[in-house]
Short mmCIF file of C-alpha atoms and ligand atoms in Angstrom, two decimals:
data_model
loop_
_atom_site.label_atom_id
_atom_site.label_comp_id
_atom_site.label_asym_id
_atom_site.label_seq_id
_atom_site.Cartn_x
_atom_site.Cartn_y
_atom_site.Cartn_z
CA MET A 265 55.11 73.15 93.89
CA SER A 266 56.50 76.25 92.26
CA GLN A 267 59.33 76.09 89.77
CA LYS A 268 62.86 76.37 91.19
CA TYR A 269 65.76 78.29 89.64
CA ILE A 270 69.50 78.61 90.02
CA LEU A 271 71.19 81.98 90.11
CA ALA A 272 74.63 81.92 88.45
CA LEU A 273 77.12 84.76 88.93
CA ASP A 274 79.92 85.06 86.36
CA GLN A 275 82.49 87.63 87.38
CA GLY A 276 84.59 87.91 84.17
CA THR A 277 87.57 90.05 83.18
CA SER A 278 85.57 92.48 81.08
CA SER A 279 82.17 92.29 82.73
CA SER A 280 80.09 90.99 85.61
CA ARG A 281 77.15 88.84 84.59
CA ALA A 282 74.30 87.08 86.29
CA ALA A 283 71.86 84.53 84.92
CA ILE A 284 68.76 82.75 86.10
CA VAL A 285 68.64 79.12 84.94
CA ASP A 286 65.51 76.97 85.12
CA GLU A 287 65.28 73.27 85.98
CA LYS A 288 65.48 72.32 82.29
CA GLY A 289 68.86 74.02 82.07
CA LYS A 290 67.52 76.99 80.06
CA ILE A 291 68.68 80.54 80.73
CA VAL A 292 65.57 82.54 81.65
CA SER A 293 67.26 85.92 81.98
CA ILE A 294 70.73 87.39 81.89
CA SER A 295 72.23 90.70 83.02
CA GLN A 296 75.64 92.07 82.22
CA GLU A 297 77.67 95.13 83.16
CA GLU A 298 81.09 96.11 81.86
CA PHE A 299 83.41 97.73 84.39
CA PRO A 300 86.56 99.83 83.95
CA GLN A 301 89.97 98.31 83.30
CA ILE A 302 92.77 100.21 85.01
CA TYR A 303 96.20 100.41 83.35
CA PRO A 304 98.44 102.38 85.78
CA GLN A 305 101.67 101.58 83.90
CA SER A 306 102.78 99.59 80.88
CA GLY A 307 102.21 95.91 81.63
CA TRP A 308 100.04 96.58 84.71
CA VAL A 309 96.32 95.74 84.78
CA GLU A 310 94.07 96.38 87.77
CA HIS A 311 90.38 96.29 88.73
CA ASP A 312 88.68 98.11 91.57
CA PRO A 313 87.35 95.31 93.85
CA SER A 314 84.50 97.56 95.04
CA GLU A 315 83.43 98.10 91.40
CA ILE A 316 83.57 94.36 90.84
CA LEU A 317 81.35 93.74 93.83
CA ALA A 318 78.94 96.58 93.07
CA SER A 319 78.53 95.59 89.42
CA GLN A 320 78.05 91.94 90.41
CA LEU A 321 75.38 92.87 92.96
CA ARG A 322 73.58 95.12 90.47
CA THR A 323 73.44 92.31 87.89
CA LEU A 324 72.28 89.90 90.61
CA LYS A 325 69.34 92.14 91.46
CA SER A 326 68.42 93.06 87.90
CA VAL A 327 68.49 89.46 86.67
CA ILE A 328 65.98 88.41 89.33
CA GLU A 329 63.76 91.34 88.39
CA LYS A 330 63.98 90.49 84.68
CA ALA A 331 63.08 86.86 85.35
CA ALA A 332 60.12 88.06 87.43
CA ILE A 333 60.55 85.29 90.00
CA ALA A 334 60.31 85.35 93.78
CA THR A 335 63.53 85.23 95.80
CA SER A 336 62.17 82.11 97.50
CA GLN A 337 62.21 80.30 94.12
CA ILE A 338 66.00 80.54 93.92
CA ALA A 339 67.21 77.15 95.09
CA ALA A 340 70.92 77.96 95.04
CA ILE A 341 73.66 80.30 93.84
CA GLY A 342 76.70 79.31 91.78
CA ILE A 343 79.72 81.59 91.46
CA THR A 344 82.27 81.50 88.67
CA ASN A 345 85.04 84.00 88.16
CA GLN A 346 88.06 85.32 86.31
CA ARG A 347 90.85 83.31 87.91
CA GLU A 348 94.21 84.28 89.49
CA THR A 349 93.20 87.95 89.92
CA THR A 350 94.26 88.83 93.45
CA VAL A 351 92.54 90.89 96.15
CA ILE A 352 93.82 91.54 99.68
CA TRP A 353 91.44 93.19 102.10
CA ASP A 354 91.22 94.22 105.75
CA LYS A 355 88.88 91.83 107.51
CA ASN A 356 87.87 94.45 110.09
CA THR A 357 86.91 97.26 107.71
CA GLY A 358 86.06 95.04 104.72
CA LYS A 359 88.10 97.40 102.52
CA PRO A 360 90.66 96.19 99.96
CA ILE A 361 94.14 97.51 100.76
CA TYR A 362 94.99 97.78 97.05
CA ASN A 363 93.26 97.34 93.69
CA ALA A 364 92.83 93.79 92.45
CA ILE A 365 95.90 92.81 90.43
CA VAL A 366 94.50 91.18 87.31
CA TRP A 367 95.73 87.90 85.83
CA GLN A 368 97.11 89.74 82.77
CA ASP A 369 99.37 91.95 84.92
CA LYS A 370 103.11 91.45 84.34
CA ARG A 371 104.58 93.60 87.16
CA THR A 372 105.87 90.58 89.07
CA ALA A 373 108.08 89.19 86.27
CA SER A 374 111.23 89.94 88.30
CA ILE A 375 109.84 88.11 91.37
CA CYS A 376 109.26 85.13 89.06
CA GLU A 377 112.85 85.35 87.83
CA SER A 378 114.11 85.21 91.42
CA LEU A 379 112.02 82.08 92.06
CA LYS A 380 113.59 80.51 88.97
CA GLU A 381 117.06 81.49 90.19
CA LYS A 382 116.29 79.72 93.47
CA GLY A 383 115.74 76.55 91.43
CA LEU A 384 112.02 76.29 92.19
CA GLU A 385 110.76 75.48 88.69
CA ASN A 386 110.53 71.76 89.25
CA HIS A 387 108.98 72.15 92.69
CA VAL A 388 106.32 74.50 91.32
CA LYS A 389 105.48 72.14 88.48
CA GLN A 390 105.33 68.99 90.58
CA THR A 391 103.40 70.60 93.45
CA THR A 392 101.09 73.15 91.82
CA GLY A 393 101.01 71.82 88.24
CA LEU A 394 101.92 75.30 86.98
CA VAL A 395 104.89 77.08 85.44
CA ILE A 396 106.50 80.03 87.21
CA ASP A 397 104.78 83.05 85.67
CA ALA A 398 103.44 86.44 86.72
CA TYR A 399 99.99 85.15 85.59
CA PHE A 400 99.28 83.40 88.90
CA SER A 401 98.26 84.88 92.28
CA ALA A 402 101.36 83.94 94.30
CA THR A 403 103.75 86.67 93.16
CA LYS A 404 100.92 89.24 93.02
CA THR A 405 100.21 88.57 96.71
CA HIS A 406 103.91 88.92 97.54
CA TRP A 407 104.02 92.21 95.62
CA ILE A 408 101.09 93.70 97.56
CA LEU A 409 102.58 92.65 100.92
CA GLU A 410 105.94 94.17 99.96
CA ASN A 411 104.73 97.40 98.38
CA ILE A 412 101.65 98.62 100.22
CA PRO A 413 102.46 100.55 103.42
CA ASN A 414 101.84 98.49 106.61
CA ALA A 415 100.55 95.52 104.60
CA ARG A 416 103.09 93.05 105.95
CA GLU A 417 102.62 94.13 109.58
CA GLU A 418 98.85 93.90 109.27
CA ALA A 419 99.13 90.52 107.56
CA VAL A 420 101.33 89.17 110.36
CA LYS A 421 98.82 90.48 112.93
CA GLY A 422 96.15 88.42 111.12
CA ASN A 423 94.13 91.44 110.02
CA LEU A 424 94.26 90.80 106.27
CA LEU A 425 92.63 88.25 104.00
CA PHE A 426 93.67 87.12 100.53
CA GLY A 427 91.26 85.92 97.91
CA THR A 428 90.76 85.27 94.25
CA ILE A 429 87.58 86.96 93.02
CA ASP A 430 85.32 84.08 94.10
CA SER A 431 86.50 84.44 97.72
CA TRP A 432 86.03 88.21 97.62
CA ILE A 433 82.44 87.81 96.40
CA LEU A 434 81.68 84.90 98.74
CA TRP A 435 82.96 86.76 101.81
CA ASN A 436 80.79 89.76 100.95
CA LEU A 437 77.69 87.73 100.06
CA THR A 438 77.90 85.81 103.35
CA ASP A 439 77.94 88.96 105.43
CA ARG A 440 81.75 88.83 105.81
CA LYS A 441 81.64 85.45 107.53
CA ILE A 442 82.91 82.84 105.08
CA HIS A 443 86.47 83.05 103.85
CA ALA A 444 86.77 80.13 101.44
CA THR A 445 87.50 79.16 97.86
CA ASP A 446 87.11 76.00 95.80
CA VAL A 447 89.83 73.63 94.64
CA SER A 448 89.75 74.85 91.02
CA ASN A 449 90.46 78.45 92.03
CA ALA A 450 93.04 77.41 94.63
CA SER A 451 94.89 75.52 91.91
CA ARG A 452 95.49 78.82 90.07
CA THR A 453 97.32 80.56 92.91
CA MET A 454 100.71 78.81 92.49
CA LEU A 455 100.51 78.19 96.24
CA PHE A 456 98.31 75.09 96.29
CA ASP A 457 99.48 71.49 96.35
CA ILE A 458 97.10 69.90 93.84
CA LYS A 459 97.91 66.35 94.89
CA ASN A 460 97.67 66.65 98.67
CA LEU A 461 95.04 69.43 98.49
CA CYS A 462 96.71 71.84 100.91
CA TRP A 463 98.62 75.12 100.80
CA ASP A 464 102.29 74.49 100.04
CA GLU A 465 104.57 75.44 102.97
CA THR A 466 107.69 75.80 100.78
CA LEU A 467 106.13 78.39 98.48
CA LEU A 468 104.48 80.25 101.36
CA THR A 469 107.87 80.48 103.08
CA VAL A 470 109.82 81.53 99.99
CA LEU A 471 107.26 84.22 99.16
CA ASP A 472 106.80 85.21 102.81
CA ILE A 473 103.02 84.83 102.76
CA PRO A 474 101.42 84.21 106.20
CA LYS A 475 99.04 81.27 106.13
CA SER A 476 96.41 83.26 108.08
CA LEU A 477 95.80 85.23 104.87
CA LEU A 478 94.56 82.23 102.95
CA PRO A 479 91.00 80.96 102.48
CA GLU A 480 89.76 77.48 103.37
CA VAL A 481 89.66 75.24 100.31
CA LYS A 482 86.46 73.29 99.60
CA PRO A 483 85.05 71.15 96.77
CA SER A 484 83.44 72.99 93.82
CA SER A 485 79.96 71.59 94.44
CA TYR A 486 79.57 72.30 98.16
CA HIS A 487 77.47 74.38 100.57
CA PHE A 488 79.82 77.32 101.18
CA GLY A 489 77.35 79.53 103.08
CA ASP A 490 74.17 81.52 102.57
CA PHE A 491 73.30 84.83 100.94
CA GLU A 492 70.41 86.59 102.63
CA LEU A 493 68.15 88.51 100.27
CA GLU A 494 64.80 89.99 101.30
CA GLY A 495 64.78 87.78 104.38
CA VAL A 496 65.37 84.61 102.34
CA LYS A 497 68.56 82.59 102.90
CA ILE A 498 69.85 81.33 99.54
CA PRO A 499 72.56 78.67 99.76
CA ILE A 500 75.75 79.24 97.78
CA THR A 501 76.51 75.71 96.59
CA GLY A 502 78.85 75.99 93.62
CA ILE A 503 82.15 77.78 92.98
CA ALA A 504 84.61 77.22 90.13
CA GLY A 505 87.10 79.22 88.09
CA ASP A 506 85.46 80.34 84.86
CA GLN A 507 87.44 78.07 82.54
CA GLN A 508 86.79 74.99 84.64
CA ALA A 509 83.13 76.00 84.89
CA ALA A 510 82.97 76.19 81.08
CA LEU A 511 84.47 72.68 80.85
CA PHE A 512 81.74 71.46 83.20
CA GLY A 513 79.05 73.47 81.39
CA GLN A 514 80.05 71.88 78.08
CA GLY A 515 79.55 68.47 79.67
CA CYS A 516 83.23 67.52 79.31
CA PHE A 517 83.00 64.92 82.08
CA ASP A 518 85.11 62.16 80.54
CA SER A 519 88.83 61.90 80.22
CA GLY A 520 89.81 63.31 76.80
CA ASP A 521 86.83 65.71 76.53
CA ALA A 522 88.00 69.24 75.68
CA LYS A 523 86.62 72.73 75.12
CA ASN A 524 88.02 76.08 74.03
CA THR A 525 86.58 79.32 75.39
CA TYR A 526 87.09 82.50 73.32
CA GLY A 527 86.66 85.35 75.82
CA THR A 528 89.13 88.08 76.78
CA GLY A 529 91.74 85.33 76.58
CA CYS A 530 91.40 81.87 75.10
CA PHE A 531 91.51 78.80 77.30
CA LEU A 532 91.65 75.24 76.00
CA LEU A 533 91.05 72.64 78.72
CA MET A 534 91.01 68.87 78.46
CA ASN A 535 89.59 66.69 81.23
CA THR A 536 92.20 64.12 82.25
CA GLY A 537 90.08 62.35 84.88
CA THR A 538 91.04 61.67 88.47
CA LYS A 539 94.71 60.99 87.73
CA LEU A 540 97.30 63.73 87.84
CA GLN A 541 99.04 64.19 84.50
CA PHE A 542 101.92 66.60 83.96
CA SER A 543 102.61 68.23 80.62
CA LYS A 544 105.83 67.83 78.69
CA SER A 545 104.76 70.46 76.18
CA GLY A 546 104.21 73.70 78.09
CA LEU A 547 100.66 73.14 79.30
CA LEU A 548 99.40 73.55 82.85
CA THR A 549 97.99 70.85 85.07
CA THR A 550 95.05 72.21 86.95
CA ILE A 551 92.16 71.03 89.09
CA ALA A 552 89.02 70.86 86.98
CA TRP A 553 86.61 70.50 89.92
CA GLY A 554 85.98 68.69 93.15
CA ILE A 555 82.67 66.86 93.34
CA ASP A 556 81.31 63.77 95.16
CA ASN A 557 84.55 63.42 97.19
CA LYS A 558 86.61 63.18 94.00
CA ILE A 559 89.06 65.55 92.39
CA TYR A 560 89.14 65.79 88.60
CA TYR A 561 92.13 67.24 86.78
CA ALA A 562 92.61 68.99 83.45
CA LEU A 563 95.41 69.98 81.12
CA GLU A 564 95.15 73.63 80.16
CA GLY A 565 96.57 75.87 77.47
CA SER A 566 96.09 79.51 78.47
CA VAL A 567 96.26 82.20 75.78
CA PHE A 568 96.36 85.65 77.35
CA VAL A 569 94.96 87.79 74.53
CA ALA A 570 92.08 86.68 72.31
CA GLY A 571 88.87 88.78 72.44
CA ALA A 572 91.03 91.47 74.07
CA ALA A 573 92.71 91.90 70.67
CA ILE A 574 89.27 92.57 69.17
CA GLN A 575 88.69 95.16 71.94
CA TRP A 576 92.01 96.72 70.91
CA LEU A 577 90.74 97.06 67.32
CA ARG A 578 87.62 98.74 68.72
CA ASP A 579 88.95 100.90 71.58
CA GLY A 580 92.66 101.26 70.80
CA LEU A 581 92.89 101.51 67.01
CA GLN A 582 89.22 102.50 66.68
CA ILE A 583 88.90 100.81 63.29
CA ILE A 584 85.69 98.97 64.20
CA ASN A 585 82.62 100.01 66.15
CA SER A 586 81.72 96.62 67.52
CA ALA A 587 83.28 93.17 67.86
CA GLU A 588 80.51 91.68 65.67
CA GLU A 589 81.57 93.83 62.69
CA THR A 590 84.88 92.00 62.41
CA GLU A 591 83.18 89.08 60.66
CA HIS A 592 81.95 91.30 57.82
CA PHE A 593 85.28 93.12 57.39
CA ALA A 594 87.30 89.89 57.43
CA ARG A 595 85.15 88.45 54.64
CA GLU A 596 85.92 91.52 52.48
CA VAL A 597 89.48 90.20 52.10
CA GLU A 598 88.89 87.35 49.68
CA GLU A 599 92.53 86.63 48.88
CA GLU A 600 94.88 84.84 51.28
CA ASN A 601 95.96 87.25 53.98
CA SER A 602 99.65 88.16 53.93
CA VAL A 603 99.36 90.00 57.26
CA ILE A 604 100.02 88.26 60.59
CA VAL A 605 99.12 89.90 63.91
CA VAL A 606 100.69 88.41 67.04
CA PRO A 607 98.72 89.94 69.93
CA ALA A 608 101.34 89.27 72.62
CA PHE A 609 100.13 92.32 74.58
CA ALA A 610 100.62 90.52 77.91
CA GLY A 611 103.58 88.37 76.90
CA LEU A 612 102.93 84.86 75.58
CA GLY A 613 101.18 82.16 77.59
CA ALA A 614 101.01 78.49 76.68
CA PRO A 615 102.94 76.83 75.24
CA TYR A 616 105.69 79.51 75.06
CA TRP A 617 105.56 81.14 78.54
CA ASP A 618 107.47 84.27 77.58
CA MET A 619 106.74 87.20 79.92
CA TYR A 620 108.89 89.47 77.73
CA ALA A 621 107.27 88.89 74.31
CA LYS A 622 105.49 91.90 72.83
CA GLY A 623 102.78 92.18 70.16
CA ALA A 624 103.74 92.71 66.50
CA ILE A 625 102.29 93.03 63.01
CA PHE A 626 104.08 91.32 60.12
CA GLY A 627 103.73 91.22 56.34
CA LEU A 628 102.60 94.81 55.71
CA THR A 629 102.67 95.98 52.08
CA ARG A 630 101.48 99.18 50.44
CA ASP A 631 98.06 97.70 49.74
CA THR A 632 97.46 96.57 53.34
CA GLY A 633 94.21 98.05 54.64
CA LYS A 634 92.21 97.89 57.83
CA ASN A 635 90.34 94.77 56.65
CA HIS A 636 93.61 92.84 56.40
CA LEU A 637 94.45 93.86 59.94
CA ILE A 638 91.02 92.86 61.23
CA LYS A 639 91.15 89.51 59.44
CA ALA A 640 94.68 88.85 60.75
CA THR A 641 93.60 89.68 64.30
CA LEU A 642 90.73 87.19 64.13
CA GLU A 643 93.07 84.60 62.61
CA SER A 644 95.51 85.12 65.49
CA LEU A 645 92.92 83.63 67.90
CA ALA A 646 92.79 80.49 65.78
CA TYR A 647 96.58 80.25 65.38
CA GLN A 648 97.13 80.60 69.13
CA THR A 649 94.57 77.85 69.69
CA LYS A 650 96.44 75.63 67.23
CA ASP A 651 99.71 76.19 69.16
CA VAL A 652 97.98 74.98 72.31
CA LEU A 653 96.19 72.08 70.66
CA ILE A 654 99.41 70.76 69.18
CA ALA A 655 100.94 70.80 72.68
CA MET A 656 97.86 69.05 74.06
CA GLN A 657 98.00 66.32 71.46
CA GLN A 658 101.66 65.75 72.31
CA ASP A 659 100.69 65.21 75.94
CA ALA A 660 97.40 63.39 75.60
CA THR A 661 97.16 59.78 74.55
CA ILE A 662 93.66 60.28 73.13
CA PRO A 663 93.30 62.11 69.77
CA LEU A 664 90.75 64.93 69.74
CA LYS A 665 87.68 64.10 67.65
CA SER A 666 86.20 67.60 67.65
CA LEU A 667 86.69 70.86 69.48
CA LYS A 668 83.80 72.20 71.56
CA VAL A 669 83.81 75.98 71.62
CA ASP A 670 82.12 78.75 73.60
CA GLY A 671 82.67 82.32 74.84
CA GLY A 672 81.91 85.72 73.25
CA ALA A 673 84.08 85.40 70.14
CA SER A 674 82.82 81.90 69.30
CA ALA A 675 79.79 83.70 67.81
CA ASN A 676 82.05 84.78 64.94
CA ASN A 677 81.41 82.39 62.02
CA PHE A 678 84.45 83.53 60.04
CA LEU A 679 86.69 82.80 63.03
CA MET A 680 85.11 79.40 63.73
CA GLN A 681 85.45 78.33 60.08
CA PHE A 682 89.10 79.46 60.00
CA GLN A 683 89.63 77.60 63.27
CA ALA A 684 88.33 74.36 61.75
CA ASP A 685 90.41 74.94 58.59
CA ILE A 686 93.68 75.66 60.37
CA LEU A 687 93.26 72.79 62.86
CA ASN A 688 91.85 70.30 60.35
CA THR A 689 89.34 69.41 63.07
CA ILE A 690 85.57 69.78 63.37
CA VAL A 691 84.61 72.75 65.53
CA GLU A 692 81.34 72.26 67.41
CA ARG A 693 79.44 75.24 68.78
CA PRO A 694 76.58 74.63 71.24
CA LYS A 695 73.25 76.49 70.98
CA ASN A 696 73.86 77.90 74.41
CA SER A 697 77.33 79.44 74.26
CA GLU A 698 77.08 80.51 77.93
CA SER A 699 78.98 77.44 79.09
CA THR A 700 80.68 79.28 81.96
CA VAL A 701 77.40 80.40 83.46
CA MET A 702 75.93 76.93 82.92
CA GLY A 703 78.89 75.28 84.65
CA ALA A 704 78.40 77.43 87.74
CA ALA A 705 74.65 76.76 87.70
CA TYR A 706 75.14 73.00 87.29
CA LEU A 707 77.70 72.74 90.13
CA ALA A 708 75.32 74.63 92.43
CA GLY A 709 72.21 72.78 91.24
CA ILE A 710 73.77 69.33 91.60
CA CYS A 711 74.62 70.12 95.22
CA VAL A 712 70.99 70.93 96.08
CA GLY A 713 69.61 67.97 94.10
CA ILE A 714 68.12 69.87 91.13
CA TRP A 715 70.13 67.80 88.61
CA HIS A 716 72.24 64.68 88.36
CA GLN A 717 75.43 65.03 86.35
CA ASP A 718 74.11 62.57 83.67
CA GLU A 719 71.11 64.77 82.88
CA ILE A 720 73.37 67.65 81.90
CA LEU A 721 74.56 65.96 78.72
CA SER A 722 70.98 65.56 77.50
CA GLN A 723 70.39 69.31 77.98
CA ARG A 724 73.21 70.24 75.59
CA GLU A 725 72.21 71.13 72.00
CA ILE A 726 74.53 71.82 69.06
CA ASP A 727 74.08 75.01 67.07
CA ARG A 728 76.58 74.41 64.27
CA LYS A 729 79.50 72.21 63.25
CA PHE A 730 82.29 73.79 61.20
CA THR A 731 84.09 71.28 59.02
CA PRO A 732 87.63 71.85 57.71
CA ASN A 733 88.19 72.83 54.06
CA PHE A 734 91.88 73.71 53.63
CA THR A 735 94.28 71.50 51.71
CA ASP A 736 97.21 70.14 53.73
CA GLU A 737 99.55 72.32 51.70
CA LYS A 738 97.64 75.55 52.46
CA ARG A 739 97.23 74.76 56.14
CA GLU A 740 100.88 73.95 56.64
CA ARG A 741 102.09 76.97 54.64
CA LEU A 742 99.96 79.42 56.64
CA TYR A 743 100.86 77.90 59.98
CA LYS A 744 104.58 77.98 59.17
CA LYS A 745 104.31 81.74 58.60
CA TRP A 746 102.58 82.13 61.98
CA LEU A 747 105.35 80.23 63.74
CA LYS A 748 107.94 82.46 62.07
CA ALA A 749 106.09 85.53 63.36
CA ILE A 750 105.89 84.08 66.89
CA GLU A 751 109.66 83.51 66.94
CA ARG A 752 110.24 87.19 66.15
CA THR A 753 108.06 88.47 69.01
CA LYS A 754 109.73 86.39 71.70
CA ASN A 755 111.98 87.92 74.34
CA TRP A 756 111.43 91.43 72.96
CA GLU A 757 111.71 93.38 76.19
CA LEU A 758 114.81 92.30 78.06
N1 ADP B 44 81.33 88.47 67.20
C1 ADP B 44 82.51 88.59 67.79
N2 ADP B 44 83.64 88.44 67.06
C2 ADP B 44 84.86 88.53 67.66
N3 ADP B 44 85.04 88.78 68.97
C3 ADP B 44 83.96 88.92 69.73
C4 ADP B 44 82.64 88.84 69.19
N4 ADP B 44 81.76 89.03 70.21
C5 ADP B 44 82.51 89.23 71.33
N5 ADP B 44 83.82 89.18 71.04
C6 ADP B 44 84.93 89.32 72.00
O1 ADP B 44 84.72 88.39 73.06
C7 ADP B 44 85.05 88.97 74.32
C8 ADP B 44 83.86 88.85 75.27
O2 ADP B 44 83.58 87.50 75.49
P1 ADP B 44 83.20 86.98 76.94
O3 ADP B 44 83.08 85.49 76.79
O4 ADP B 44 82.03 87.74 77.43
O5 ADP B 44 84.53 87.41 77.71
P2 ADP B 44 84.97 87.49 79.27
O6 ADP B 44 84.30 86.33 79.97
O7 ADP B 44 86.45 87.35 79.19
O8 ADP B 44 84.57 88.82 79.84
C9 ADP B 44 85.41 90.40 74.08
O9 ADP B 44 86.81 90.51 74.21
C10 ADP B 44 84.97 90.70 72.66
O10 ADP B 44 85.88 91.54 72.01
O1 G3P B 45 87.31 86.38 82.49
P1 G3P B 45 87.73 85.54 81.35
O2 G3P B 45 86.62 84.76 80.74
O3 G3P B 45 88.53 86.31 80.37
O4 G3P B 45 88.72 84.41 81.94
C1 G3P B 45 89.92 84.77 82.50
C2 G3P B 45 90.65 83.55 83.01
O5 G3P B 45 89.99 82.94 84.07
C3 G3P B 45 92.06 83.91 83.39
O6 G3P B 45 92.76 82.75 83.75
#
């Protein structure tokens, strides 16, 4: 019998990727395409949904070619995606009625304020597990219905569909037939009741969102539909939000297992098992995945700007040519860095939740050079992670033994060492840092019987462990300075 493969699609914030994974859990080939970010106004971030789809389809085709396998050898497709980003399209023409409003977009801050004024904070937390913030899909959907000509009328007539990026891709891959999402993505909309697993009538009413717009919600490892390629029907059997997929891909199956992904943003998730647990410290409660008729939950600390700050050094300030170079430049500064960069370019996420914070640079002196700035920007990823981890340890009863890391910026050894130093925790990087892709592949593969969940742990190999070196005094002194800087960026734009 010929070897079978899983095709994983990872539609991220900065790029669309596709990977072919073999039965041993090894990535055979990978394709990636960056696509344009659209910034129409300060605080607004959009993507063109057609570009997203086209780039995803191109990577899908090229990755199969690169792997030199037959379409019939693909046993299943798994989809993982940037979460919260909102698309509304016309189901008759298949065309989006507006660009996708990206998770980083802050245009709906005032809609969030009005929800707070209506006293909905507690309801949102208890029902959706989230905090009221422009980050989630709910207020973005409301904004599109209110601001795009004829949108509300068409929505009421039942002509429009809403989706996070997974739904948009699924609908298109299934020949415009299947309008669905999985529980992990639904839990990021701020419209989904994560206990009763249904859309929340109160929030739909308050935000005036017709239910006909919404996708059906299914488990994460589930046969959603088929993608027909060259006459072969390939089942789509896994969908999860990218951060939940990374948690799965890292094999964090037990309560207390945690991972941190350093991509465009930084997302620290801890599996809390099948019991719902609400945070007292500014973290989100989210659905990790639905599998085998069970729902698993996670606590999440979302940091909006991480690798995006490195892109800012490259594309905005133009003081580096590539993200990789930052490691070399940071090491040029041997002395302790007096500069602190707070990259609050999209406000502050967990645990502060300040939509009005703005980025800032502190501690400049006459001898400050570009290397100090680069080093401080890398350090800001580690400091933000510490903020979130402290909150997580306040909530969780189990102390964290080590932090599993992945994502683009986890390749940076300077950053990973500083992360271990500032946390005073071992940082463990797997050989395969493509945890997101692996999570999508595993969810899809489990559904078609390629793997059992237990086998996944034995496929995971460690590349390097970073052990902490700072004295308590140094660690505390540096972190205190960071907290002082954070205080000064809060509530900047009133
Ligand atoms: N060696 C590196 N050092 C620091 N940052 C890096 C490095 N390599 C990649 N990055 C950053 O990581 C991000 C890309 O990671 P990735 O996991 O692909 O992100 P996403 O899934 O959000 O598109 C980019 O923002 C990039 O600036
Ligand atoms: O696309 P990424 O990897 O930056 O992830 C984005 C998150 O899903 C946003 O919540």
